[in-house]
mmCIF file with all atom_site columns, C-alpha atoms in Angstrom:
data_model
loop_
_atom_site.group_PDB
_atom_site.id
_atom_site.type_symbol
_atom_site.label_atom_id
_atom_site.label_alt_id
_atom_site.label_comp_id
_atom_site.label_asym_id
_atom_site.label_entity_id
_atom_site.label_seq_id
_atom_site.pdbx_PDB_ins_code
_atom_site.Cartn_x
_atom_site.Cartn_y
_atom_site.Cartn_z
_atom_site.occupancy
_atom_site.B_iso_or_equiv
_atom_site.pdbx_formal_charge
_atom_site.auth_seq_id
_atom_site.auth_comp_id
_atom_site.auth_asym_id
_atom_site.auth_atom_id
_atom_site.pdbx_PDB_model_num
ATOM 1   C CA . UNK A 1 1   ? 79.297  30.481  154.408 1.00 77.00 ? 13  UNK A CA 1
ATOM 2   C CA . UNK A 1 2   ? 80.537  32.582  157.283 1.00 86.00 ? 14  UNK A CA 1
ATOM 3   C CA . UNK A 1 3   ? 80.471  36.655  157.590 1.00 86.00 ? 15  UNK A CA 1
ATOM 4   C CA . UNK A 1 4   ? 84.283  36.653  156.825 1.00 88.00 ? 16  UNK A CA 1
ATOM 5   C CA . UNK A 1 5   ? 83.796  34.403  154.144 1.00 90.00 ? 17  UNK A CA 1
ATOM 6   C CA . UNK A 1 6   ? 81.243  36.783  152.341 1.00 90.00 ? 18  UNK A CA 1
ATOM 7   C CA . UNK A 1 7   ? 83.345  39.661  153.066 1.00 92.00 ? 19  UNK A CA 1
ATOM 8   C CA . UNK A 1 8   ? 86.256  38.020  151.272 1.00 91.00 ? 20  UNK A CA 1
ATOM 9   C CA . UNK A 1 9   ? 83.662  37.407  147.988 1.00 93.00 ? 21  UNK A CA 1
ATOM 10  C CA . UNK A 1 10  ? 82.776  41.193  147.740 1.00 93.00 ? 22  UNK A CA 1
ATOM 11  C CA . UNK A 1 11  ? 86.253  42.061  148.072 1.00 93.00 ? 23  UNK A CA 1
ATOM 12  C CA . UNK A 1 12  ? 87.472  40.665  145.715 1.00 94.00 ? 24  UNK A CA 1
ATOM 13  C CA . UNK A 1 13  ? 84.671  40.935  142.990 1.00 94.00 ? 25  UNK A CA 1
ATOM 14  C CA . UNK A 1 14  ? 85.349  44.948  144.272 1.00 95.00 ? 26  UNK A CA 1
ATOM 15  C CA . UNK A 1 15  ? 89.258  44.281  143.368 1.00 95.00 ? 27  UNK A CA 1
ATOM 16  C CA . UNK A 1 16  ? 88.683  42.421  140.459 1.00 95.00 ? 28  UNK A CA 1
ATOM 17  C CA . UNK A 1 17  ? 86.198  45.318  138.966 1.00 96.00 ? 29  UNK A CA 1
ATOM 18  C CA . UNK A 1 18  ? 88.686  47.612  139.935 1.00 96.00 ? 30  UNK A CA 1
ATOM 19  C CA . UNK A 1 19  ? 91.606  46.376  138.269 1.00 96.00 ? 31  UNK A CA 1
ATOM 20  C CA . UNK A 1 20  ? 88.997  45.365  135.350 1.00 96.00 ? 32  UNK A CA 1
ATOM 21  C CA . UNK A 1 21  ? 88.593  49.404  134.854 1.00 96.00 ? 33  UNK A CA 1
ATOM 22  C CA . UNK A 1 22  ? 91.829  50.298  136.022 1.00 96.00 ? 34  UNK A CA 1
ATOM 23  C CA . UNK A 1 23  ? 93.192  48.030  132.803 1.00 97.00 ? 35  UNK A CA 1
ATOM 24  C CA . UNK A 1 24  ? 90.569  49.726  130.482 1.00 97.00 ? 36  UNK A CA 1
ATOM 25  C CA . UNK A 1 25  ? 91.650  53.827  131.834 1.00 96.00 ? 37  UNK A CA 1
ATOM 26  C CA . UNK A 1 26  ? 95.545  52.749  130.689 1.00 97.00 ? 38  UNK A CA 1
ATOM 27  C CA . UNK A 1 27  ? 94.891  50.599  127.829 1.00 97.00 ? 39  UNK A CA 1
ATOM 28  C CA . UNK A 1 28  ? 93.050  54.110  126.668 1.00 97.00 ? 40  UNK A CA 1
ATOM 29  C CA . UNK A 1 29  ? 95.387  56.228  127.964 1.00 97.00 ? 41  UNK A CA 1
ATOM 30  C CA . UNK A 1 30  ? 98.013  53.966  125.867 1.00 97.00 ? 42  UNK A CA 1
ATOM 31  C CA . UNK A 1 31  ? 95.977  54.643  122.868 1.00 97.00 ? 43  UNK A CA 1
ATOM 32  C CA . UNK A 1 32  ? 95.812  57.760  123.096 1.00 97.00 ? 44  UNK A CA 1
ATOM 33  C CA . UNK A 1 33  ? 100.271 58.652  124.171 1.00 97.00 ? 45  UNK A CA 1
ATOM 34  C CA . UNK A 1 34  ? 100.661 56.477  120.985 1.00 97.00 ? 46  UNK A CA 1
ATOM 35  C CA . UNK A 1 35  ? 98.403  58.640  118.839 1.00 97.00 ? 47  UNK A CA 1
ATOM 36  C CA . UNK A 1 36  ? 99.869  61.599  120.532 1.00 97.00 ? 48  UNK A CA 1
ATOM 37  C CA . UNK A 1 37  ? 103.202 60.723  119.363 1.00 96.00 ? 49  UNK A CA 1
ATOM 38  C CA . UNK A 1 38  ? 101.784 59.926  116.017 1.00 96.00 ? 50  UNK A CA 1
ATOM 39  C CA . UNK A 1 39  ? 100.664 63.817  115.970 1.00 95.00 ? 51  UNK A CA 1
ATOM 40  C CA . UNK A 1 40  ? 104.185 65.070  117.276 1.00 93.00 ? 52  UNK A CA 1
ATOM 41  C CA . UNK A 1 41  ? 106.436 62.938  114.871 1.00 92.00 ? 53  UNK A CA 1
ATOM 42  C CA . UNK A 1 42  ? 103.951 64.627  111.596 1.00 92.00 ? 54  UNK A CA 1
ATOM 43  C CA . UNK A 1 43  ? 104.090 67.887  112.919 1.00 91.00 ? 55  UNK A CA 1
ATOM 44  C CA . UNK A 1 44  ? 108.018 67.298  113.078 1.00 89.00 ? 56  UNK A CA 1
ATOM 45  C CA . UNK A 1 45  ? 108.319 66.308  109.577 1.00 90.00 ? 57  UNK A CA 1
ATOM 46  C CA . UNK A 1 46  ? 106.034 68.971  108.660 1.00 91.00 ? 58  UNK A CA 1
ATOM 47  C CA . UNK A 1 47  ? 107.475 71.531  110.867 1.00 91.00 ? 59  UNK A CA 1
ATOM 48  C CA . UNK A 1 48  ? 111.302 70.930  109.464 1.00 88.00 ? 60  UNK A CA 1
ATOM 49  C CA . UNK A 1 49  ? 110.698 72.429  105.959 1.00 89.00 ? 61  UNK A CA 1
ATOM 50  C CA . UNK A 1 50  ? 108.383 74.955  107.009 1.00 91.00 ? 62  UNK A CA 1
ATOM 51  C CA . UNK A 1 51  ? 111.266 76.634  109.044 1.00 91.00 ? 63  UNK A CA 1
ATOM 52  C CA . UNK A 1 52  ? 113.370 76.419  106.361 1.00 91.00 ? 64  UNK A CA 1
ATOM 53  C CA . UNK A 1 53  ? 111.483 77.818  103.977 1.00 93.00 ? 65  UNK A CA 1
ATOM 54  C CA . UNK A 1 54  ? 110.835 80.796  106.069 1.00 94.00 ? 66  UNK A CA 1
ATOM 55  C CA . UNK A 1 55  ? 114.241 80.971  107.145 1.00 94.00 ? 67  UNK A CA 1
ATOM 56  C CA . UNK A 1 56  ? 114.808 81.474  103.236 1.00 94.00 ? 68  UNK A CA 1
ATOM 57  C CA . UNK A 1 57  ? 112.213 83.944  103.126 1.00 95.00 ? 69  UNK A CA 1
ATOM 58  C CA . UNK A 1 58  ? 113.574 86.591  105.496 1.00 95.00 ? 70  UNK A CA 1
ATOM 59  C CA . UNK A 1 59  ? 117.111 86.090  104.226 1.00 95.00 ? 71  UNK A CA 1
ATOM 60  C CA . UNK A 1 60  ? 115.604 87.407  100.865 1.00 95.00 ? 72  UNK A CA 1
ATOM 61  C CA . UNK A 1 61  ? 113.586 89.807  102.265 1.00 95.00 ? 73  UNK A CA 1
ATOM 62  C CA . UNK A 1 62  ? 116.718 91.073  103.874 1.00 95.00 ? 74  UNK A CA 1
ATOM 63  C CA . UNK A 1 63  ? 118.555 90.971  100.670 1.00 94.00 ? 75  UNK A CA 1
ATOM 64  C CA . UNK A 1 64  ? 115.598 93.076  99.673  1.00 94.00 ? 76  UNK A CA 1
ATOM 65  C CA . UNK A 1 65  ? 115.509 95.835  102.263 1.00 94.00 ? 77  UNK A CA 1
ATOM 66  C CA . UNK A 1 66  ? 119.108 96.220  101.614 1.00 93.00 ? 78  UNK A CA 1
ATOM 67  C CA . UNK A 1 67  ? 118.419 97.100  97.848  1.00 94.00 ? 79  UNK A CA 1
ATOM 68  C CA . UNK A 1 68  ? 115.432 99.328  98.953  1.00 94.00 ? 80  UNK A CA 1
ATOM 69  C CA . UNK A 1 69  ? 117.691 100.759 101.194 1.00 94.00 ? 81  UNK A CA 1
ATOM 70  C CA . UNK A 1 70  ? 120.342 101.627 98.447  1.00 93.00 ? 82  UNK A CA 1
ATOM 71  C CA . UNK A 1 71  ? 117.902 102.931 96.471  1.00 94.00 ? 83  UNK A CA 1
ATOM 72  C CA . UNK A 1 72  ? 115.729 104.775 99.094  1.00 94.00 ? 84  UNK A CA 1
ATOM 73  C CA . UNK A 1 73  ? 119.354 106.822 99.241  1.00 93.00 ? 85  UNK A CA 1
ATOM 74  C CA . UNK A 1 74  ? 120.207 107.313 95.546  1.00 93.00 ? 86  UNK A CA 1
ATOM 75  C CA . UNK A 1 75  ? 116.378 109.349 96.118  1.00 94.00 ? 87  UNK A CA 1
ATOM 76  C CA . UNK A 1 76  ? 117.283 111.437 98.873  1.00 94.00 ? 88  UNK A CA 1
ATOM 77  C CA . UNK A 1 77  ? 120.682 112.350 97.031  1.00 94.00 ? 89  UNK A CA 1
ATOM 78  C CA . UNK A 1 78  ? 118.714 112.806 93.778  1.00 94.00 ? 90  UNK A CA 1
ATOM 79  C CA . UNK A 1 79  ? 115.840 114.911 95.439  1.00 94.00 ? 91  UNK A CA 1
ATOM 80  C CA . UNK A 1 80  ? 119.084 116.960 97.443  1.00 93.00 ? 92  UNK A CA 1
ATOM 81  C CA . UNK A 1 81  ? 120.230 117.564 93.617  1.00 93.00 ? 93  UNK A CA 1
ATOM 82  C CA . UNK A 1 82  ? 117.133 118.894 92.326  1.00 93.00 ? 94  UNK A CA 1
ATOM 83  C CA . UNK A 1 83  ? 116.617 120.712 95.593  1.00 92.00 ? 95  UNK A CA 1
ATOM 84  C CA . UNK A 1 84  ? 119.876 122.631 94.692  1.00 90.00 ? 96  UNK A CA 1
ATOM 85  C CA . UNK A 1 85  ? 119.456 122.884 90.745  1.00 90.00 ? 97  UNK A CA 1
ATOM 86  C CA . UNK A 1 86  ? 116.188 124.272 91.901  1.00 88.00 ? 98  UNK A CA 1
ATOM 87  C CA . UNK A 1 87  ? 117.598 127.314 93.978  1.00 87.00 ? 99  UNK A CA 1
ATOM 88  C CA . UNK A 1 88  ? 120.661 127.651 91.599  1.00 86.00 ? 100 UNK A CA 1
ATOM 89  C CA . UNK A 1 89  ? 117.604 128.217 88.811  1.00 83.00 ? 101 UNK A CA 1
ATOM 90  C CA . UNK A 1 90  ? 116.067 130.630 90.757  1.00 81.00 ? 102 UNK A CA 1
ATOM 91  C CA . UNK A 1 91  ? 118.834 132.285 92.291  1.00 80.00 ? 103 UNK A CA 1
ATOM 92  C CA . UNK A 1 92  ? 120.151 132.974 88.473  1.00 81.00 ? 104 UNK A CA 1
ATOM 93  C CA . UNK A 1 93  ? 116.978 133.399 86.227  1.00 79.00 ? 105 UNK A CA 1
ATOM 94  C CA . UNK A 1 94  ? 114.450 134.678 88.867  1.00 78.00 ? 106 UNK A CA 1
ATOM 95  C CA . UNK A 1 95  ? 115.433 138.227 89.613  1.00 80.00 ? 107 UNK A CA 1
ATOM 96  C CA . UNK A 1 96  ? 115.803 138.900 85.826  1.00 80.00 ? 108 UNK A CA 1
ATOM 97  C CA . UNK A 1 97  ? 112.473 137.092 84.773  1.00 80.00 ? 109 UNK A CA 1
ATOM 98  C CA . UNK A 1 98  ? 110.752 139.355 87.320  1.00 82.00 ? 110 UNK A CA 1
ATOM 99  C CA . UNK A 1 99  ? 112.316 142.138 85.794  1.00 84.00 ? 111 UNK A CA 1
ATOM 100 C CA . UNK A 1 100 ? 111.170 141.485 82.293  1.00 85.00 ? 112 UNK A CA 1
ATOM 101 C CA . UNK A 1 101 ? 108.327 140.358 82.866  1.00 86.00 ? 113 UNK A CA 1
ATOM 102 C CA . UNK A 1 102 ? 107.281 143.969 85.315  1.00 88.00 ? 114 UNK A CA 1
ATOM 103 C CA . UNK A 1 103 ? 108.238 145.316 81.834  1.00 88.00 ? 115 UNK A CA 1
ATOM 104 C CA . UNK A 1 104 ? 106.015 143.485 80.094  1.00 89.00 ? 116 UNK A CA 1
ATOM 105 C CA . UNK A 1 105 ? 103.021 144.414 82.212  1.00 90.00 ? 117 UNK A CA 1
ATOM 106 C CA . UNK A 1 106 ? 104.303 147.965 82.380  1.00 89.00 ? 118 UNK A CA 1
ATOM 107 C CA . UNK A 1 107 ? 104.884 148.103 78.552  1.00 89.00 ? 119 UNK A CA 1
ATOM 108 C CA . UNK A 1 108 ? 101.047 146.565 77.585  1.00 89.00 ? 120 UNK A CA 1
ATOM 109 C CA . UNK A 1 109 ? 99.513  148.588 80.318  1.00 88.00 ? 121 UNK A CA 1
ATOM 110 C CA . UNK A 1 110 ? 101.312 151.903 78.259  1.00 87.00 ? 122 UNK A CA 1
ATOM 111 C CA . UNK A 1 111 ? 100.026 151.033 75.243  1.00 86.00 ? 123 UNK A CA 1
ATOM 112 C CA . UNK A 1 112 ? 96.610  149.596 76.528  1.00 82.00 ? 124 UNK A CA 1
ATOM 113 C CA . UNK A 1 113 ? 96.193  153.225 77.777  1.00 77.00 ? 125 UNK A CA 1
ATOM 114 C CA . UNK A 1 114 ? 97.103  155.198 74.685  1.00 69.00 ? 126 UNK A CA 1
ATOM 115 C CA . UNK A 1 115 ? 94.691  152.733 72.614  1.00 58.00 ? 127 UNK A CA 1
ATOM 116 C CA . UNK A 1 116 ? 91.491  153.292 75.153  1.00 54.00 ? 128 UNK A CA 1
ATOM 117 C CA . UNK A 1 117 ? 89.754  156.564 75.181  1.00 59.00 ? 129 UNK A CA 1
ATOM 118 C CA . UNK A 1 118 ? 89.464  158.750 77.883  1.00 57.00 ? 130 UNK A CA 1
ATOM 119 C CA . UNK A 1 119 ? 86.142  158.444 80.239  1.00 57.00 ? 131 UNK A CA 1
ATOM 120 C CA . UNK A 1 120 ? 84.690  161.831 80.516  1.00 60.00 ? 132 UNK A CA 1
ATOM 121 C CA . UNK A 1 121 ? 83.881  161.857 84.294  1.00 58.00 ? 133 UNK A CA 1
ATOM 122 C CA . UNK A 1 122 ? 85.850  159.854 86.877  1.00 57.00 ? 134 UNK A CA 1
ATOM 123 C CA . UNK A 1 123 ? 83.814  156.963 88.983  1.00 56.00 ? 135 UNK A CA 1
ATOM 124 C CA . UNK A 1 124 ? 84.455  156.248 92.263  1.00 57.00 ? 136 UNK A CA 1
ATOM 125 C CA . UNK A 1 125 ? 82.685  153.398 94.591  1.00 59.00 ? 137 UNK A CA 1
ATOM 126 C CA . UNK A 1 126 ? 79.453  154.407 94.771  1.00 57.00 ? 138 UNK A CA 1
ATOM 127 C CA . UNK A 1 127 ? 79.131  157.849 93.253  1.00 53.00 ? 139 UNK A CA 1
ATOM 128 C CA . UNK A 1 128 ? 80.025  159.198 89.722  1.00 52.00 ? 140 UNK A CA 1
ATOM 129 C CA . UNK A 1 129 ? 81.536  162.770 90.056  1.00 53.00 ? 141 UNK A CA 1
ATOM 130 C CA . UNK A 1 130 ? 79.617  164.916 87.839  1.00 54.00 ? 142 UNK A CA 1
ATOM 131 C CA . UNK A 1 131 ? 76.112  162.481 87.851  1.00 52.00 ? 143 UNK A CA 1
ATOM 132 C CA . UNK A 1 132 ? 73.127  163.875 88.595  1.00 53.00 ? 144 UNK A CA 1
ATOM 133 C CA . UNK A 1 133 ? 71.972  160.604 90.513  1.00 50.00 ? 145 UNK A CA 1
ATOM 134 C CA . UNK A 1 134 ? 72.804  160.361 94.169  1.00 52.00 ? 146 UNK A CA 1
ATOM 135 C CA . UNK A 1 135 ? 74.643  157.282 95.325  1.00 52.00 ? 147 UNK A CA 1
ATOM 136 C CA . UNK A 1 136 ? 72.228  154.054 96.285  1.00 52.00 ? 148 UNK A CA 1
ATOM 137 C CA . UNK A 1 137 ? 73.940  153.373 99.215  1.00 52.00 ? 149 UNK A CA 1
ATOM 138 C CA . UNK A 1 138 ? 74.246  157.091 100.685 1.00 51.00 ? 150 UNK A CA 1
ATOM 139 C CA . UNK A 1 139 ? 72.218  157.358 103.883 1.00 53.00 ? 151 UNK A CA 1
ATOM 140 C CA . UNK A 1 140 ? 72.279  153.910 104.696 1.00 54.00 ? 152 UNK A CA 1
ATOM 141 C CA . UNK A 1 141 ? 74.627  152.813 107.391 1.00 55.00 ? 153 UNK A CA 1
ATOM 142 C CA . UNK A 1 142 ? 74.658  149.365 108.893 1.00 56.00 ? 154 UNK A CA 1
ATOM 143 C CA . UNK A 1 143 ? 76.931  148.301 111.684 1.00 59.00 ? 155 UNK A CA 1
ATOM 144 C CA . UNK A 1 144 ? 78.061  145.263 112.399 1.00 62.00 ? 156 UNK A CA 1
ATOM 145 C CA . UNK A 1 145 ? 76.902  143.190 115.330 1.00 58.00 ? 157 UNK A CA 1
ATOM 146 C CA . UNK A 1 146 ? 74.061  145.250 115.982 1.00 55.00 ? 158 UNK A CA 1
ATOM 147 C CA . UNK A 1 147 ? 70.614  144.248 115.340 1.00 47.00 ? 159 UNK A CA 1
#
């Protein structure tokens, strides 16, 4: 067996391992597109009815935000009602009620005065007028902000 001939051997044995692993990498890579596509075609028929059903779901909650909406303005024209029957009430009754009811207090403080008897000496903050006892605060001064 000659150099050449040798050379020819390894070659060969080099091509045929090569191919050998070559066939193995796409014989994997086969196996693995086919469970690939497996994965695609479930999530498809998964997928499908999923988008429908949410499609559903935001067509009702639009049918929803439109009745909130309707209602959200019956509020604002019911609080814009109260709002005026509010100021009409006040407007009309409140100037009057104040009125009667100054008359009230006015009226009790009359006859609360006429019912009490008269203190014999006046009192002002800090001092009686006519006590013999000197004030408990006179002579005492404090200022503020100084120690």
């Amino acid at each position: 067996m000659s150099g050449g001939e040798v050379a020819g051997i390894l070659v060969a044995v080099f091509w045929a391992i090569l191919v050998s692993f070559i066939a193995l990498v796409l014989v994997r890579l086969a196996q693995t597109l086919k469970a690939a596509t497996k994965l695609v075609a479930d999530v498809t028929e998964q997928a499908v009815p999923l988008l429908a059903d949410a499609s559903a779901t935001v067509r009702s909650a639009n049918t929803q935000l439109a009745r909130v909406d309707s209602i959200a303005a019956d509020v604002q024209e019911v609080t814009a009602n109260a709002s005026a029957l509010s100021s009409t009430v006040s407007s009309a009754f409140g100037g009057p009620l104040v009125k009667v009811a100054a008359f009230g207090y006015g009226v009790r403080r009359a006859m609360g005065r006429k019912a009490a008897p008269e203190p014999k000496g006046s009192v002002f903050v800090g001092k009686a007028v006519g006590s013999p006892l000197p004030s408990a605060r006179a002579g005492r001064r404090r200022t503020r902000g100084k120690g």
